[in-house]
Short mmCIF file of C-alpha atoms in Angstrom, two decimals:
data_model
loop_
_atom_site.label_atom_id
_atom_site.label_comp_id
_atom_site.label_asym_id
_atom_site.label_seq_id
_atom_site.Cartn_x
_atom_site.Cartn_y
_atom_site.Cartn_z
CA UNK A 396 9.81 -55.95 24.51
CA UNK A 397 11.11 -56.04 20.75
CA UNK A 398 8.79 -54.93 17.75
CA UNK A 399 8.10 -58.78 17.20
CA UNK A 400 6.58 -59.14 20.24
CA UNK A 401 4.30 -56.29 20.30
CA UNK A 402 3.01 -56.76 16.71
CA UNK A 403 3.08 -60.70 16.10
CA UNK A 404 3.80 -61.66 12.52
CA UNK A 405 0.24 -62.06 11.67
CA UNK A 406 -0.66 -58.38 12.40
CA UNK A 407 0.52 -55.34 11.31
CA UNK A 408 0.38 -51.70 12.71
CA UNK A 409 -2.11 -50.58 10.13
CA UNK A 410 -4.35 -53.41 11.86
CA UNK A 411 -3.39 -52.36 15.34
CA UNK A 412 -4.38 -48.49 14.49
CA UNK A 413 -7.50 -49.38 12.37
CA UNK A 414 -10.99 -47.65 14.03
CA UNK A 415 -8.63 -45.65 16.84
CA UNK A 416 -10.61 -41.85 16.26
CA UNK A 417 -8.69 -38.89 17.68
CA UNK A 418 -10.96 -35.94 18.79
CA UNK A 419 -9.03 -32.45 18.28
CA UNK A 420 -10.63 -29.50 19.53
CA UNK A 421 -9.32 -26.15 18.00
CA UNK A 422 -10.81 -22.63 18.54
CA UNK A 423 -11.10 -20.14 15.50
CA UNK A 424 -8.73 -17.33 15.48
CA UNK A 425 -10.55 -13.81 15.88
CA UNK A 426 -7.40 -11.77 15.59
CA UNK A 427 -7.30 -8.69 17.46
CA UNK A 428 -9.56 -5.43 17.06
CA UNK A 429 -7.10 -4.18 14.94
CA UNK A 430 -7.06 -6.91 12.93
CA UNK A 431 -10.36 -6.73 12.29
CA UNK A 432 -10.33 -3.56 11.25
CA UNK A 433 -7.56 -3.94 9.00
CA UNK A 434 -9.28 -7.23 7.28
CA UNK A 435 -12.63 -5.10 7.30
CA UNK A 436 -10.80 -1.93 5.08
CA UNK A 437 -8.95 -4.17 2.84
CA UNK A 438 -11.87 -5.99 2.21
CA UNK A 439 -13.95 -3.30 1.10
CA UNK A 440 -10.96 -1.96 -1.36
CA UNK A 441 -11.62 -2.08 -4.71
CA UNK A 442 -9.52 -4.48 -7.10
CA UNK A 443 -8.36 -1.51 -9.46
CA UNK A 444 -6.74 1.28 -8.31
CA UNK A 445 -7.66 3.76 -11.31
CA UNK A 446 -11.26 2.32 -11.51
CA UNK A 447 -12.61 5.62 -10.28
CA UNK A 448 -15.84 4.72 -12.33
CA UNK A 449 -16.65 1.63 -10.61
CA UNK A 450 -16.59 3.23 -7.34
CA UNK A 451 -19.77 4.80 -6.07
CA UNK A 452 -20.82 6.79 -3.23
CA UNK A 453 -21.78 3.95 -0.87
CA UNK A 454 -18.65 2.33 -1.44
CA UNK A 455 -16.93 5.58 -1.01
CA UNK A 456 -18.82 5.91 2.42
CA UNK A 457 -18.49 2.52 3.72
CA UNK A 458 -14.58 2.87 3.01
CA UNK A 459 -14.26 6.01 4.76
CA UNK A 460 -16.16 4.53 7.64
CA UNK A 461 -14.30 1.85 7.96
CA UNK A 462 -10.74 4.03 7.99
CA UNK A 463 -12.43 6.13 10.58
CA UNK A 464 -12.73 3.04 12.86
CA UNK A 465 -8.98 2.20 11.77
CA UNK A 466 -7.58 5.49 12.68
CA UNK A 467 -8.94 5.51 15.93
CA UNK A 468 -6.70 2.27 17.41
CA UNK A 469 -3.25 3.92 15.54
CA UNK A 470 -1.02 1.91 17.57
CA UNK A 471 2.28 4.10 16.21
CA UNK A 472 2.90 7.25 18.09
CA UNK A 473 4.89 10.03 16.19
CA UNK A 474 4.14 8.35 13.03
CA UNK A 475 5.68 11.01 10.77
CA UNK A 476 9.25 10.10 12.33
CA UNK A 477 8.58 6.40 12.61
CA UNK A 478 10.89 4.37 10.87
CA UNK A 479 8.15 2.20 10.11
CA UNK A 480 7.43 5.07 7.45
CA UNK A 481 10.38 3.68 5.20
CA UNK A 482 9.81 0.89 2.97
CA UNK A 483 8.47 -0.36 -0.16
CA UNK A 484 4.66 0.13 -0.70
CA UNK A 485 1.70 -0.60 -2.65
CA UNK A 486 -0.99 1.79 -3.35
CA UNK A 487 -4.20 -0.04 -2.83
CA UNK A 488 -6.63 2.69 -2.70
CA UNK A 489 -7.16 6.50 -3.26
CA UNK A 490 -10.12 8.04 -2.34
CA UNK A 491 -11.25 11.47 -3.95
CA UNK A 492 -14.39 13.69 -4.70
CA UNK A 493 -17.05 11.67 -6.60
CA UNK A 494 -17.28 11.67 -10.44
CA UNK A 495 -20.81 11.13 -10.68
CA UNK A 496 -21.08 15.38 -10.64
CA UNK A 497 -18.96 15.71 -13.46
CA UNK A 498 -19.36 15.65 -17.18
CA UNK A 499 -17.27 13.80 -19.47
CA UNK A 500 -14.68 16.48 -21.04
CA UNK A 501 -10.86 17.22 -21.87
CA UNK A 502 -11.35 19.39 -18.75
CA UNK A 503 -12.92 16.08 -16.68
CA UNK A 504 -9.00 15.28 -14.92
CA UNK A 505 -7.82 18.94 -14.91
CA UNK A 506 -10.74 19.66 -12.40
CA UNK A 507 -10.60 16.26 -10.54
CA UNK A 508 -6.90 17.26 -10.34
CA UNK A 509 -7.58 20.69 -8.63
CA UNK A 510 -10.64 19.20 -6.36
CA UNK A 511 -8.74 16.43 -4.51
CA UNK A 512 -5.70 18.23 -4.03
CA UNK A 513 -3.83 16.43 -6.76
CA UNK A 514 -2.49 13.56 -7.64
CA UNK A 515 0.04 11.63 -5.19
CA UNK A 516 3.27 10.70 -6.56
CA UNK A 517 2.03 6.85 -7.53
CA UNK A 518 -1.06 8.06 -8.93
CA UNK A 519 0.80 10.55 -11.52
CA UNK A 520 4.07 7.98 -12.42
CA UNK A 521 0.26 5.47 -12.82
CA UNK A 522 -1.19 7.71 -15.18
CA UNK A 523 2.00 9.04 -17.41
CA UNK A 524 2.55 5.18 -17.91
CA UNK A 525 -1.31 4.53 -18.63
CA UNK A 526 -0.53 7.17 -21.53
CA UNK A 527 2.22 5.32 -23.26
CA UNK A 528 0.95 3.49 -26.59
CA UNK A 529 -0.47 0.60 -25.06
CA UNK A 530 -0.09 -1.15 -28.24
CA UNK A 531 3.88 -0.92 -27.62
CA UNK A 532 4.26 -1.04 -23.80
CA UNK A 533 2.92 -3.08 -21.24
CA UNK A 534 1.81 -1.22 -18.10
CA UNK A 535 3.50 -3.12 -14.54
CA UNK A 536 2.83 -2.73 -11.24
CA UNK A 537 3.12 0.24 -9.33
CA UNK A 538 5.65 0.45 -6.24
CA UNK A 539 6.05 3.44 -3.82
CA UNK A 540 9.36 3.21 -2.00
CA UNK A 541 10.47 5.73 0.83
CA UNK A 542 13.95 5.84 2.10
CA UNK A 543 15.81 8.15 4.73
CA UNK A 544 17.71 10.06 2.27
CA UNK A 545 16.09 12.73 -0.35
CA UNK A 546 14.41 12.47 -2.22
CA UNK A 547 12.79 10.07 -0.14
CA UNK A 548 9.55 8.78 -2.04
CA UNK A 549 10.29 7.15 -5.37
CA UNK A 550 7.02 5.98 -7.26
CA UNK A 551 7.97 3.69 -9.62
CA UNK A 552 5.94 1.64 -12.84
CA UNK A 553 7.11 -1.18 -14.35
CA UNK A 554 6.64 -1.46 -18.25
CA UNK A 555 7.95 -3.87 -20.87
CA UNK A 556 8.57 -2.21 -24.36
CA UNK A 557 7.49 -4.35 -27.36
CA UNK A 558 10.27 -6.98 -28.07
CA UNK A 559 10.66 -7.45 -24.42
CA UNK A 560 13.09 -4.70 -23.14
CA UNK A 561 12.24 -3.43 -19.38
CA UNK A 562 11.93 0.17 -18.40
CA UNK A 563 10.02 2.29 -16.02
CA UNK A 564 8.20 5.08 -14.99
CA UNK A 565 9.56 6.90 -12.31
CA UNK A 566 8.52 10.07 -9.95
CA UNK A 567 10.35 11.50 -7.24
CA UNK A 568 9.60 13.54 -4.29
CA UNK A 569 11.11 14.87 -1.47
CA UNK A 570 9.65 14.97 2.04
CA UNK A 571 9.93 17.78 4.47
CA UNK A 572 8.64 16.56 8.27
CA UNK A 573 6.86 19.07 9.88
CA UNK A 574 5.17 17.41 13.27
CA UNK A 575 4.78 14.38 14.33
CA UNK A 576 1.96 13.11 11.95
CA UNK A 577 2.51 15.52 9.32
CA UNK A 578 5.04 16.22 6.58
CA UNK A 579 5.42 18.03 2.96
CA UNK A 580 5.90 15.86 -0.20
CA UNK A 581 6.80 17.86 -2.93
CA UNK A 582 8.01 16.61 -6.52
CA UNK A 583 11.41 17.09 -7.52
CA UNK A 584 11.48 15.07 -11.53
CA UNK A 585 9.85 12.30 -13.41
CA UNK A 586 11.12 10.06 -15.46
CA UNK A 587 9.78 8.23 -18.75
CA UNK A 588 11.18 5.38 -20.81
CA UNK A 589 14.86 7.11 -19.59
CA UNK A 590 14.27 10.17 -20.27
CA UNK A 591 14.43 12.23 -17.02
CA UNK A 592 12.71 15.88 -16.78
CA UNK A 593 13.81 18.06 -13.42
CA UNK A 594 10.96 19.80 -12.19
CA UNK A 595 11.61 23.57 -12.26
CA UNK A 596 11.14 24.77 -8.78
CA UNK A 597 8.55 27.17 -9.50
CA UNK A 598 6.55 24.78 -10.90
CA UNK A 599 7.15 21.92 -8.07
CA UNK A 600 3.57 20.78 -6.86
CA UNK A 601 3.67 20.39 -3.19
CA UNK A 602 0.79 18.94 -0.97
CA UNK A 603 0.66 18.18 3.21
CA UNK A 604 0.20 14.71 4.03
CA UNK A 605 -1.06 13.79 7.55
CA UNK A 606 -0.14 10.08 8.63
CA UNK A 607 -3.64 9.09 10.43
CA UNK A 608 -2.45 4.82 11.13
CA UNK A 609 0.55 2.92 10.42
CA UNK A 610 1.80 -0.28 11.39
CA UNK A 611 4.31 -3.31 9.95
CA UNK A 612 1.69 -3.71 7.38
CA UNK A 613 -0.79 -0.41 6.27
CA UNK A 614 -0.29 2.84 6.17
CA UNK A 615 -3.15 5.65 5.90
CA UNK A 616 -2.23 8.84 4.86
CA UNK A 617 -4.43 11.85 3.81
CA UNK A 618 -4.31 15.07 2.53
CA UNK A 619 -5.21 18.97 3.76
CA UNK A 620 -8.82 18.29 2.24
CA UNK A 621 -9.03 14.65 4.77
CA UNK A 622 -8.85 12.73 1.19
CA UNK A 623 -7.45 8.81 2.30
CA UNK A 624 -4.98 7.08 0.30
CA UNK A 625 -4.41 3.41 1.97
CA UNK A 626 -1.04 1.64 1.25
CA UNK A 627 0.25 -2.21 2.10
CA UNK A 628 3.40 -3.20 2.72
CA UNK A 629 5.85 -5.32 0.37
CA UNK A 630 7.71 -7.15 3.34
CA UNK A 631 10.20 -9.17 1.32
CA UNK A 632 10.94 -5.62 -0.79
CA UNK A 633 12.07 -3.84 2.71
CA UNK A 634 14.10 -6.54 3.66
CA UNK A 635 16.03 -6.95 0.55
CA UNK A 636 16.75 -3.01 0.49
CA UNK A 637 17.21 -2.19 3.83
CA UNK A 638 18.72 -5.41 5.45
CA UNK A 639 16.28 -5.51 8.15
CA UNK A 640 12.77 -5.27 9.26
CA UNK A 641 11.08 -2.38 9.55
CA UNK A 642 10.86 -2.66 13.52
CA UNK A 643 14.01 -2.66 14.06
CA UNK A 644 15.59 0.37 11.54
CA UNK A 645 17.12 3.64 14.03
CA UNK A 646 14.54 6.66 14.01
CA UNK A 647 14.71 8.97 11.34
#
């Protein structure tokens, strides 16, 4: 039978299909428990990393809670010598003692320093960029990138001078494994605007880092004091640096 046949010439196939319905049934995607969890932590993040102000105890508590829950379904054994450790990150969050105790002062980040165990690497390349003239320089994006050579964490800030020139902000660290789930970061130099300042060792701040749930995706890390700091992955970035995904990189 030709096309003539089956649709005469007074008809056409818009006729022959009108009022046919189609029922389609479709089920609603759960996602895993993991999943879950990981949709239920990022959606209790707050937008701004270094809004420390607009995050109050609750919040503080129902974030915790919900990385507690997280931690518990770590589907990476050995995390610390993963190679899904390497990569290029983005901070999202980073938790630390309350600021509601303390009273506005020079002191105010000196103490907050000392009482959370410091600042991580993206947190201090953050704030010596949030210190440029802000008139002059346009704070980017921050990007934490770990490698398999030292030093091995780069934390890195975007800025754009006035008149459009590109620079950065840029802190290194090395890390020292020392188990399974835990390993050493300790800061080696920082650079600003170019101009690059070796960290005496004397003077190198160190802090131990315990890997508590990682995966293609998150990472949760915290410190000797149990303070979280909860960091997504920028797929494309590890691709383009490392040739690969992160599943299938050699162990470190």
């Amino acid at each position: 039978m030709n096309m003539s046949d089956e649709f005469p010439s007074d008809s056409s196939t818009e006729d022959f299909f009108e009022g046919t319905t189609y029922d389609v049934e479709s089920e609603t995607y759960e996602g895993t428990e993991s999943e879950q969890l990981v949709t239920s932590v990022l959606d209790k993040l707050p937008s701004n990393l270094m809004d420390d102000d607009g995050i109050d105890k609750d919040l503080r508590a129902n974030i915790n809670e919900a990385l507690l829950k997280l931690e518990a379904v770590n589907p990476t054994e050995e995390p610390a010598l993963s190679p899904l450790l390497n990569g290029v990150w983005q901070l999202k969050y980073a938790g630390g003692y309350s600021s509601e105790w303390a009273v506005p002062s020079p002191t105010r980040q000196i103490a907050l320093f000392v009482y959370s165990g410091g600042y991580s690497p993206g947190l201090f390349a953050l704030s010596l960029a949030q210190k440029l003239p802000s008139a002059l320089v346009e704070v980017g994006d921050l990007e934490i990138s770990i490698s398999r050579s030292q030093p091995r964490i780069e934390a890195k800030v975007g800025v754009t001078i006035f008149g459009g020139s590109e620079s950065e902000v840029l802190v290194k660290a090395k890390v020292d494994v020392e188990s399974d789930v835990r390993f050493a970061e300790t800061y080696e130099s920082a650079s600003v605007l170019g101009q690059t300042v070796d960290i005496p060792e004397s003077l190198q701040y160190s802090r131990d880092l315990y890997i508590t749930y990682l995966d293609e995706d998150l990472m949760v890390v915290r410190d000797g004091s149990g303070i979280p700091e909860v960091l997504v992955r920028k797929e494309k970035e590890f691709t383009r640096n490392w040739g690969v995904d992160p599943d299938n990189q050699d162990d470190l």
